[in-house]
Amino acid sequence: MSTPDATGPLPVTVIGGFLGAGKTTLVNRLLARGGRRYAVLVNDFGAINVDAKLVQSRDGSKIQLENGCICCSMADGLSLALADVLDASRRPEAILIEASGVADPWKIAEVALVERSLRLELVVALVDAANFARQVEDPLLGDTLVRQLSRADLILLNKMDQAGRSSADRARALILAEAPDARIAETVAAELPADVLFGPTPSPERREYGVTASPRPGEHLPQHDHAENTSQGPAGHDHRHEDAFRRWTFVSPTAFSRAGFEAALGGLPSSLLRLKGWCRFEGDEAGWLLQWVAGRWTLDRDDSGPVGTALVGVGTAALPASGELDALLAAAAPRTPGP
Amino acid sequence: MSAPIKVYRARKIITMSRNRPTATHVALRDGRVLGVGEPEELARWGELEIDERFADKVLMPGFVEGHAHAMEGAVWRDLYVGYFVRRSPDGEMEGGLKSLDAVVERLRRYAETLPEDKPVVAWGFDPLYFDGRRMDRHDLDKVSTTRPVLVLHASFHILNVNSRVIEMAGMGPSTNVEGVMKDPAGEPNGELQEMAAMFAATRAAKVDFDLRTLDGPSLYRYAGSATIAGVTTATDLHNKLDDEMVDLFAEVTAKEDFPLRLVPALGALSWSPDDGIAQAKAIRERSTDKLRLGLVKVMTDGSIQGFTGRLKWPGYHNGAPNGIWNIAPSELKRTIGLYHDAGLHMHIHTNGDQASEFVIDCLEEALTTRPRRDHRHTLQHCQMADAAQFRRMAALGVCANLFANHVFYWGDQHYALTMGPDRARRMDATATALACGVPLAIHSDAPVTPLAPLFTAWCAVNRRTSSGRLLGPEERLTPEQALFAITLGAAYTLKLDHLVGSIEVGKFADFAVLDDDPLAVAPDMLKDVGVWGTVLGGIPFESPARAAS
Ligand SMILES: [Zn+2]
Ligand SMILES: [Zn+2]
């Protein structure tokens, strides 16, 4: 993954979902994983699984870890906590916000869309697959639970090891009834592949064009993230979560029409979560880096890629076959005369 | 032989005490009431020194504001540009700006008084009364195009900024966030709603809108506002109350010229329950005569006018979705249970009737399984509670502090938008609460509305909206009931009724000094009764408004 430079906007990931859905498990995974100096904003330190040996210092509202991560309390409000992080002498590399069990994570995420020193990376909402259908029946709570899922980039039907098929399907149906375009993936213990969390890593070296080089759905990718998998022994670790995501690779030597390409981006299916890589445009010598997440995207000048277009995507199990996806982008390529 | 006994003679003393409801003389010793009565009776204590300065005034017990915030002292750091006139802590009349042009003109004059490099910051703006016309950045560009201009709405949830701020924050047509309002051409129009957009704008403009930051001067301003209104005891009803903050309160309130007894409440959601309970108990021990600690505030839902209060069926009249919880109901129940078990005294914010009902459920469970006599847990605002909820509150010994000022400030909006005519009639159902036997206080929630108990009493007695509509005449209080609610009623909810709230032997010599008898004026003149100032612990504090003129 690329490290943001010291002055660039900080990527923000927001994790939402009701109590018991697995938010803290996911936060702990990211903290334990290391590799990125996170500032983690939480409502309650209590559940954060900080290895005491890692703690460098702690006061009422902050815990500084030896690996450079820092945990901050949002008890005095998100604004104050965020301002503290942004004004700190040593800025983190990324911000992770664990929303409260009743907050709408999207409302929080919006700050990263509007504040210039922040960049929204991902909004993940977790659902307790076994109990969701019952929880939404609660008149005090149901609307809140639905609201916090409705605009998330990715919804994890979590705790699948504890949920029967029927309760998981019921939960999925309830979510889709409210948010038909929701990206839903089934997980156990909030275990997610690295490319889902941090974006796929297209290789600039790849130069064989012309063929769709998509891995088969379910194929293992090298960045598959095992580092944090401590809860189960190697024997007990199945790869169910891999089935929850599909990949797509698009490689083409042609330059696109920029307008056509941008239009094609708008037409990508909602099951696609991320798309990243380089592309070229007609009448433009420069290379461009595309970073597309859940419909939000940026194109930045970047000449470190190949001469053509090389994009890698990841989506939920509902991601259409690669050929179908290829066709969506190929439509944006100018018709080149056949050989 | 000790020094002579100080006696204030007044035109009338309304004691709020059954023993002697009215009198003309009150004797003091050591900052307390030594006796109320005729001079001959009082003279049996010793030689009297009769102070005639209030001979033409009416004394009441110093008013008790059971729900306000010390932030009232902090907001006045910036310019007030509200529709209604409001008195600053220095006694100046501010606001009363009846058109957008008047707001812009006031801002322009204010900007001239500030150093060139300072942003122009104002608060209290309320476009509700401008026939649907909203402020945009072009309005504020008339104030300045070169320096930031920021105008916070009365709700504290909306901010208007000028083009300079938009530019500094880098907002443009591609800023796609719900809270950044756009003009028909797709450009940000300068109206920013909610945390995300406001955070970006205030950060870019380097404006500290964190109005909760209290310091000595803001506490003095808060006390100034209190003195102007005849208030001698006031809450700061949500404060983290870490040691540093308690040190500040202790230092400031200890000063002899600080004219207010402060009752800060520890914000439970700022702590884990264990830490919060430990802190509340620890600081309770630091209480003094002028600083009462130990009270705990619990938040639940949002506000009715912001459509964030949690409502029961049939929900918001205009079809807005139900409001928000600040904390999951299950966690709320656990928190309330733990603070109750710890023997602490809770004031619980509930606006919508789903929130108040749920809190009543929580308290019922706590009180049934772990009974506690005389807990005086209080529902704050409690605006939508119906008669059935008040009956349950009475049965459980739960008090209510109702937001009577809402009837005036938002009553028309509740009628038309939030609640509809039927439920709007019984918002802040003061008479129902009393009829059900619920101990009652009424409040301003300053700085949300002005700190002025006589105005709050006027609202409860007259129930007139700002457009003049009579909203829920059945819920009107008598003047006597309303005056009780702003004195002994509020003191009771704070467990301070043995110290303040009436003029009786042994209680603090805290008085509101009034120009007229609020029980003799026409009920619709209650808010117009002049306030000379206060007496706190026997010491007179003239209102800054009087001292200025
Ligand atoms: Zn409140
Ligand atoms: Zn309040």
PDB file of C-alpha atoms in Angstrom, chain B residues 22-215:
ATOM      1  CA  THR B  22     -45.238  37.801  52.652  1.00  0.00           C
ATOM      2  CA  ALA B  23     -43.345  40.217  54.853  1.00  0.00           C
ATOM      3  CA  THR B  24     -41.539  43.541  54.743  1.00  0.00           C
ATOM      4  CA  HIS B  25     -38.382  42.839  56.743  1.00  0.00           C
ATOM      5  CA  VAL B  26     -35.732  40.148  56.530  1.00  0.00           C
ATOM      6  CA  ALA B  27     -32.842  39.889  58.999  1.00  0.00           C
ATOM      7  CA  LEU B  28     -29.479  38.407  58.010  1.00  0.00           C
ATOM      8  CA  ARG B  29     -26.553  36.889  59.847  1.00  0.00           C
ATOM      9  CA  ASP B  30     -23.498  35.193  58.316  1.00  0.00           C
ATOM     10  CA  GLY B  31     -25.016  35.370  54.853  1.00  0.00           C
ATOM     11  CA  ARG B  32     -28.135  33.513  55.951  1.00  0.00           C
ATOM     12  CA  VAL B  33     -31.674  34.455  56.793  1.00  0.00           C
ATOM     13  CA  LEU B  34     -31.956  34.986  60.504  1.00  0.00           C
ATOM     14  CA  GLY B  35     -35.626  35.784  60.443  1.00  0.00           C
ATOM     15  CA  VAL B  36     -38.540  37.185  58.462  1.00  0.00           C
ATOM     16  CA  GLY B  37     -41.140  39.369  60.130  1.00  0.00           C
ATOM     17  CA  GLU B  38     -41.909  42.637  61.795  1.00  0.00           C
ATOM     18  CA  PRO B  39     -39.003  44.714  63.122  1.00  0.00           C
ATOM     19  CA  GLU B  40     -40.222  44.230  66.700  1.00  0.00           C
ATOM     20  CA  GLU B  41     -40.079  40.475  66.287  1.00  0.00           C
ATOM     21  CA  LEU B  42     -36.665  40.536  64.644  1.00  0.00           C
ATOM     22  CA  ALA B  43     -35.305  42.881  67.305  1.00  0.00           C
ATOM     23  CA  ARG B  44     -35.581  40.123  69.863  1.00  0.00           C
ATOM     24  CA  TRP B  45     -32.334  38.780  68.262  1.00  0.00           C
ATOM     25  CA  GLY B  46     -30.521  41.975  69.119  1.00  0.00           C
ATOM     26  CA  GLU B  47     -29.880  45.459  67.818  1.00  0.00           C
ATOM     27  CA  LEU B  48     -31.077  45.959  64.220  1.00  0.00           C
ATOM     28  CA  GLU B  49     -29.501  48.011  61.478  1.00  0.00           C
ATOM     29  CA  ILE B  50     -32.220  48.593  58.929  1.00  0.00           C
ATOM     30  CA  ASP B  51     -31.040  48.978  55.356  1.00  0.00           C
ATOM     31  CA  GLU B  52     -33.554  51.014  53.385  1.00  0.00           C
ATOM     32  CA  ARG B  53     -32.020  50.643  49.916  1.00  0.00           C
ATOM     33  CA  PHE B  54     -34.759  48.211  48.847  1.00  0.00           C
ATOM     34  CA  ALA B  55     -37.568  50.072  50.548  1.00  0.00           C
ATOM     35  CA  ASP B  56     -39.415  50.509  47.237  1.00  0.00           C
ATOM     36  CA  LYS B  57     -38.433  47.090  45.856  1.00  0.00           C
ATOM     37  CA  VAL B  58     -40.010  43.675  46.017  1.00  0.00           C
ATOM     38  CA  LEU B  59     -37.813  40.830  47.213  1.00  0.00           C
ATOM     39  CA  MET B  60     -38.254  37.257  46.137  1.00  0.00           C
ATOM     40  CA  PRO B  61     -36.028  34.260  46.740  1.00  0.00           C
ATOM     41  CA  GLY B  62     -33.162  34.451  44.245  1.00  0.00           C
ATOM     42  CA  PHE B  63     -34.337  32.647  41.130  1.00  0.00           C
ATOM     43  CA  VAL B  64     -33.038  29.154  40.485  1.00  0.00           C
ATOM     44  CA  GLU B  65     -32.279  28.258  36.863  1.00  0.00           C
ATOM     45  CA  GLY B  66     -32.441  24.474  36.846  1.00  0.00           C
ATOM     46  CA  HIS B  67     -31.329  24.024  33.255  1.00  0.00           C
ATOM     47  CA  ALA B  68     -28.845  26.385  31.659  1.00  0.00           C
ATOM     48  CA  HIS B  69     -25.263  26.195  30.525  1.00  0.00           C
ATOM     49  CA  ALA B  70     -22.220  28.249  31.437  1.00  0.00           C
ATOM     50  CA  MET B  71     -21.642  28.391  27.690  1.00  0.00           C
ATOM     51  CA  GLU B  72     -24.069  31.344  27.986  1.00  0.00           C
ATOM     52  CA  GLY B  73     -21.008  33.207  29.205  1.00  0.00           C
ATOM     53  CA  ALA B  74     -18.854  31.955  26.338  1.00  0.00           C
ATOM     54  CA  VAL B  75     -21.146  32.783  23.401  1.00  0.00           C
ATOM     55  CA  TRP B  76     -21.035  36.458  24.227  1.00  0.00           C
ATOM     56  CA  ARG B  77     -17.398  36.532  23.190  1.00  0.00           C
ATOM     57  CA  ASP B  78     -18.914  37.018  19.722  1.00  0.00           C
ATOM     58  CA  LEU B  79     -21.666  39.220  18.311  1.00  0.00           C
ATOM     59  CA  TYR B  80     -25.309  38.238  18.875  1.00  0.00           C
ATOM     60  CA  VAL B  81     -27.441  38.790  15.747  1.00  0.00           C
ATOM     61  CA  GLY B  82     -30.761  37.223  16.730  1.00  0.00           C
ATOM     62  CA  TYR B  83     -34.268  38.221  15.712  1.00  0.00           C
ATOM     63  CA  PHE B  84     -35.243  38.848  19.336  1.00  0.00           C
ATOM     64  CA  VAL B  85     -33.621  41.411  21.567  1.00  0.00           C
ATOM     65  CA  ARG B  86     -31.374  39.889  24.158  1.00  0.00           C
ATOM     66  CA  ARG B  87     -29.426  41.434  26.969  1.00  0.00           C
ATOM     67  CA  SER B  88     -25.689  40.800  27.013  1.00  0.00           C
ATOM     68  CA  PRO B  89     -23.985  40.023  30.324  1.00  0.00           C
ATOM     69  CA  ASP B  90     -22.769  43.625  30.306  1.00  0.00           C
ATOM     70  CA  GLY B  91     -26.349  44.789  30.235  1.00  0.00           C
ATOM     71  CA  GLU B  92     -26.378  45.974  26.619  1.00  0.00           C
ATOM     72  CA  MET B  93     -29.398  45.283  24.464  1.00  0.00           C
ATOM     73  CA  GLU B  94     -28.305  43.276  21.433  1.00  0.00           C
ATOM     74  CA  GLY B  95     -30.037  41.667  18.471  1.00  0.00           C
ATOM     75  CA  GLY B  96     -33.614  42.451  17.599  1.00  0.00           C
ATOM     76  CA  LEU B  97     -32.603  42.387  13.935  1.00  0.00           C
ATOM     77  CA  LYS B  98     -35.801  42.022  11.960  1.00  0.00           C
ATOM     78  CA  SER B  99     -34.427  41.651   8.433  1.00  0.00           C
ATOM     79  CA  LEU B 100     -31.441  40.184   6.646  1.00  0.00           C
ATOM     80  CA  ASP B 101     -30.318  43.685   5.745  1.00  0.00           C
ATOM     81  CA  ALA B 102     -30.358  44.635   9.409  1.00  0.00           C
ATOM     82  CA  VAL B 103     -28.191  41.618  10.219  1.00  0.00           C
ATOM     83  CA  VAL B 104     -25.704  42.499   7.497  1.00  0.00           C
ATOM     84  CA  GLU B 105     -25.609  46.123   8.587  1.00  0.00           C
ATOM     85  CA  ARG B 106     -24.985  45.129  12.214  1.00  0.00           C
ATOM     86  CA  LEU B 107     -22.199  42.777  11.126  1.00  0.00           C
ATOM     87  CA  ARG B 108     -20.622  45.508   9.054  1.00  0.00           C
ATOM     88  CA  ARG B 109     -20.551  47.899  11.982  1.00  0.00           C
ATOM     89  CA  TYR B 110     -19.187  45.175  14.245  1.00  0.00           C
ATOM     90  CA  ALA B 111     -16.467  44.291  11.732  1.00  0.00           C
ATOM     91  CA  GLU B 112     -15.238  47.869  11.890  1.00  0.00           C
ATOM     92  CA  THR B 113     -14.588  47.504  15.605  1.00  0.00           C
ATOM     93  CA  LEU B 114     -12.391  44.412  15.118  1.00  0.00           C
ATOM     94  CA  PRO B 115      -8.731  44.328  14.091  1.00  0.00           C
ATOM     95  CA  GLU B 116      -8.353  43.771  10.331  1.00  0.00           C
ATOM     96  CA  ASP B 117      -6.879  40.289  10.735  1.00  0.00           C
ATOM     97  CA  LYS B 118      -9.719  39.017  12.911  1.00  0.00           C
ATOM     98  CA  PRO B 119     -12.517  36.907  11.490  1.00  0.00           C
ATOM     99  CA  VAL B 120     -16.018  38.299  12.001  1.00  0.00           C
ATOM    100  CA  VAL B 121     -17.970  35.831  14.093  1.00  0.00           C
ATOM    101  CA  ALA B 122     -21.605  36.032  15.197  1.00  0.00           C
ATOM    102  CA  TRP B 123     -24.226  33.747  16.708  1.00  0.00           C
ATOM    103  CA  GLY B 124     -27.940  33.519  17.420  1.00  0.00           C
ATOM    104  CA  PHE B 125     -29.018  34.118  13.804  1.00  0.00           C
ATOM    105  CA  ASP B 126     -32.537  32.837  13.197  1.00  0.00           C
ATOM    106  CA  PRO B 127     -33.964  33.171   9.676  1.00  0.00           C
ATOM    107  CA  LEU B 128     -37.215  31.496  10.732  1.00  0.00           C
ATOM    108  CA  TYR B 129     -38.975  34.849  10.691  1.00  0.00           C
ATOM    109  CA  PHE B 130     -37.708  36.179   7.357  1.00  0.00           C
ATOM    110  CA  ASP B 131     -40.496  34.765   5.172  1.00  0.00           C
ATOM    111  CA  GLY B 132     -38.423  31.894   3.914  1.00  0.00           C
ATOM    112  CA  ARG B 133     -35.550  34.061   2.726  1.00  0.00           C
ATOM    113  CA  ARG B 134     -32.252  32.361   3.593  1.00  0.00           C
ATOM    114  CA  MET B 135     -28.936  34.070   4.055  1.00  0.00           C
ATOM    115  CA  ASP B 136     -26.279  33.272   1.470  1.00  0.00           C
ATOM    116  CA  ARG B 137     -22.635  34.107   0.954  1.00  0.00           C
ATOM    117  CA  HIS B 138     -23.424  37.190  -1.122  1.00  0.00           C
ATOM    118  CA  ASP B 139     -25.167  38.721   1.874  1.00  0.00           C
ATOM    119  CA  LEU B 140     -22.078  38.173   3.983  1.00  0.00           C
ATOM    120  CA  ASP B 141     -19.767  39.325   1.218  1.00  0.00           C
ATOM    121  CA  LYS B 142     -21.270  42.761   1.871  1.00  0.00           C
ATOM    122  CA  VAL B 143     -19.617  42.566   5.282  1.00  0.00           C
ATOM    123  CA  SER B 144     -16.242  41.585   3.884  1.00  0.00           C
ATOM    124  CA  THR B 145     -14.769  39.775   0.917  1.00  0.00           C
ATOM    125  CA  THR B 146     -11.271  39.713   2.321  1.00  0.00           C
ATOM    126  CA  ARG B 147     -11.688  38.232   5.759  1.00  0.00           C
ATOM    127  CA  PRO B 148     -13.751  35.322   7.039  1.00  0.00           C
ATOM    128  CA  VAL B 149     -17.311  36.067   8.147  1.00  0.00           C
ATOM    129  CA  LEU B 150     -19.119  33.293  10.033  1.00  0.00           C
ATOM    130  CA  VAL B 151     -22.659  33.478  11.408  1.00  0.00           C
ATOM    131  CA  LEU B 152     -23.865  30.643  13.611  1.00  0.00           C
ATOM    132  CA  HIS B 153     -27.611  29.989  13.708  1.00  0.00           C
ATOM    133  CA  ALA B 154     -29.611  29.994  16.926  1.00  0.00           C
ATOM    134  CA  SER B 155     -29.847  26.212  16.637  1.00  0.00           C
ATOM    135  CA  PHE B 156     -26.020  25.939  16.765  1.00  0.00           C
ATOM    136  CA  HIS B 157     -26.351  23.380  13.937  1.00  0.00           C
ATOM    137  CA  ILE B 158     -26.174  25.671  10.899  1.00  0.00           C
ATOM    138  CA  LEU B 159     -23.460  28.118   9.894  1.00  0.00           C
ATOM    139  CA  ASN B 160     -23.522  30.814   7.222  1.00  0.00           C
ATOM    140  CA  VAL B 161     -20.191  31.919   5.782  1.00  0.00           C
ATOM    141  CA  ASN B 162     -18.991  34.402   3.182  1.00  0.00           C
ATOM    142  CA  SER B 163     -17.176  33.614  -0.068  1.00  0.00           C
ATOM    143  CA  ARG B 164     -13.815  34.057   1.597  1.00  0.00           C
ATOM    144  CA  VAL B 165     -14.483  31.096   3.919  1.00  0.00           C
ATOM    145  CA  ILE B 166     -15.767  28.953   1.032  1.00  0.00           C
ATOM    146  CA  GLU B 167     -12.557  29.704  -0.786  1.00  0.00           C
ATOM    147  CA  MET B 168     -10.328  29.041   2.241  1.00  0.00           C
ATOM    148  CA  ALA B 169     -12.067  25.724   2.837  1.00  0.00           C
ATOM    149  CA  GLY B 170     -11.671  24.780  -0.816  1.00  0.00           C
ATOM    150  CA  MET B 171     -15.359  24.073  -1.250  1.00  0.00           C
ATOM    151  CA  GLY B 172     -16.705  24.100  -4.785  1.00  0.00           C
ATOM    152  CA  PRO B 173     -19.214  22.557  -7.154  1.00  0.00           C
ATOM    153  CA  SER B 174     -17.574  19.159  -6.662  1.00  0.00           C
ATOM    154  CA  THR B 175     -18.040  19.222  -2.888  1.00  0.00           C
ATOM    155  CA  ASN B 176     -20.791  16.688  -2.586  1.00  0.00           C
ATOM    156  CA  VAL B 177     -21.808  16.570   1.011  1.00  0.00           C
ATOM    157  CA  GLU B 178     -25.367  16.942   2.222  1.00  0.00           C
ATOM    158  CA  GLY B 179     -24.416  19.717   4.622  1.00  0.00           C
ATOM    159  CA  VAL B 180     -22.883  22.002   1.972  1.00  0.00           C
ATOM    160  CA  MET B 181     -25.853  23.824   0.448  1.00  0.00           C
ATOM    161  CA  LYS B 182     -25.639  24.800  -3.203  1.00  0.00           C
ATOM    162  CA  ASP B 183     -27.129  27.580  -5.321  1.00  0.00           C
ATOM    163  CA  PRO B 184     -28.996  26.792  -8.557  1.00  0.00           C
ATOM    164  CA  ALA B 185     -25.700  27.004 -10.468  1.00  0.00           C
ATOM    165  CA  GLY B 186     -24.227  24.264  -8.268  1.00  0.00           C
ATOM    166  CA  GLU B 187     -21.881  26.518  -6.294  1.00  0.00           C
ATOM    167  CA  PRO B 188     -21.808  26.362  -2.491  1.00  0.00           C
ATOM    168  CA  ASN B 189     -24.122  29.136  -1.337  1.00  0.00           C
ATOM    169  CA  GLY B 190     -22.501  29.633   2.032  1.00  0.00           C
ATOM    170  CA  GLU B 191     -25.009  27.755   4.168  1.00  0.00           C
ATOM    171  CA  LEU B 192     -23.346  24.865   5.971  1.00  0.00           C
ATOM    172  CA  GLN B 193     -25.283  22.349   8.006  1.00  0.00           C
ATOM    173  CA  GLU B 194     -24.119  19.924  10.646  1.00  0.00           C
ATOM    174  CA  MET B 195     -20.779  18.862  11.927  1.00  0.00           C
ATOM    175  CA  ALA B 196     -18.869  17.851   8.779  1.00  0.00           C
ATOM    176  CA  ALA B 197     -19.316  21.062   6.798  1.00  0.00           C
ATOM    177  CA  MET B 198     -19.047  23.286   9.876  1.00  0.00           C
ATOM    178  CA  PHE B 199     -15.857  21.543  10.942  1.00  0.00           C
ATOM    179  CA  ALA B 200     -14.198  22.182   7.588  1.00  0.00           C
ATOM    180  CA  ALA B 201     -15.250  25.840   7.467  1.00  0.00           C
ATOM    181  CA  THR B 202     -14.287  26.778  11.011  1.00  0.00           C
ATOM    182  CA  ARG B 203     -10.984  24.983  10.637  1.00  0.00           C
ATOM    183  CA  ALA B 204     -10.175  26.758   7.402  1.00  0.00           C
ATOM    184  CA  ALA B 205     -11.098  30.118   8.914  1.00  0.00           C
ATOM    185  CA  LYS B 206      -9.201  29.296  12.118  1.00  0.00           C
ATOM    186  CA  VAL B 207     -12.220  30.094  14.261  1.00  0.00           C
ATOM    187  CA  ASP B 208     -12.582  28.312  17.546  1.00  0.00           C
ATOM    188  CA  PHE B 209     -16.248  27.521  17.697  1.00  0.00           C
ATOM    189  CA  ASP B 210     -15.729  25.219  20.586  1.00  0.00           C
ATOM    190  CA  LEU B 211     -17.985  27.282  22.750  1.00  0.00           C
ATOM    191  CA  ARG B 212     -17.767  24.832  25.560  1.00  0.00           C
ATOM    192  CA  THR B 213     -14.334  26.090  26.429  1.00  0.00           C
ATOM    193  CA  LEU B 214     -14.920  27.861  29.691  1.00  0.00           C
ATOM    194  CA  ASP B 215     -12.554  30.217  31.411  1.00  0.00           C
TER     195      ASP B 215
END
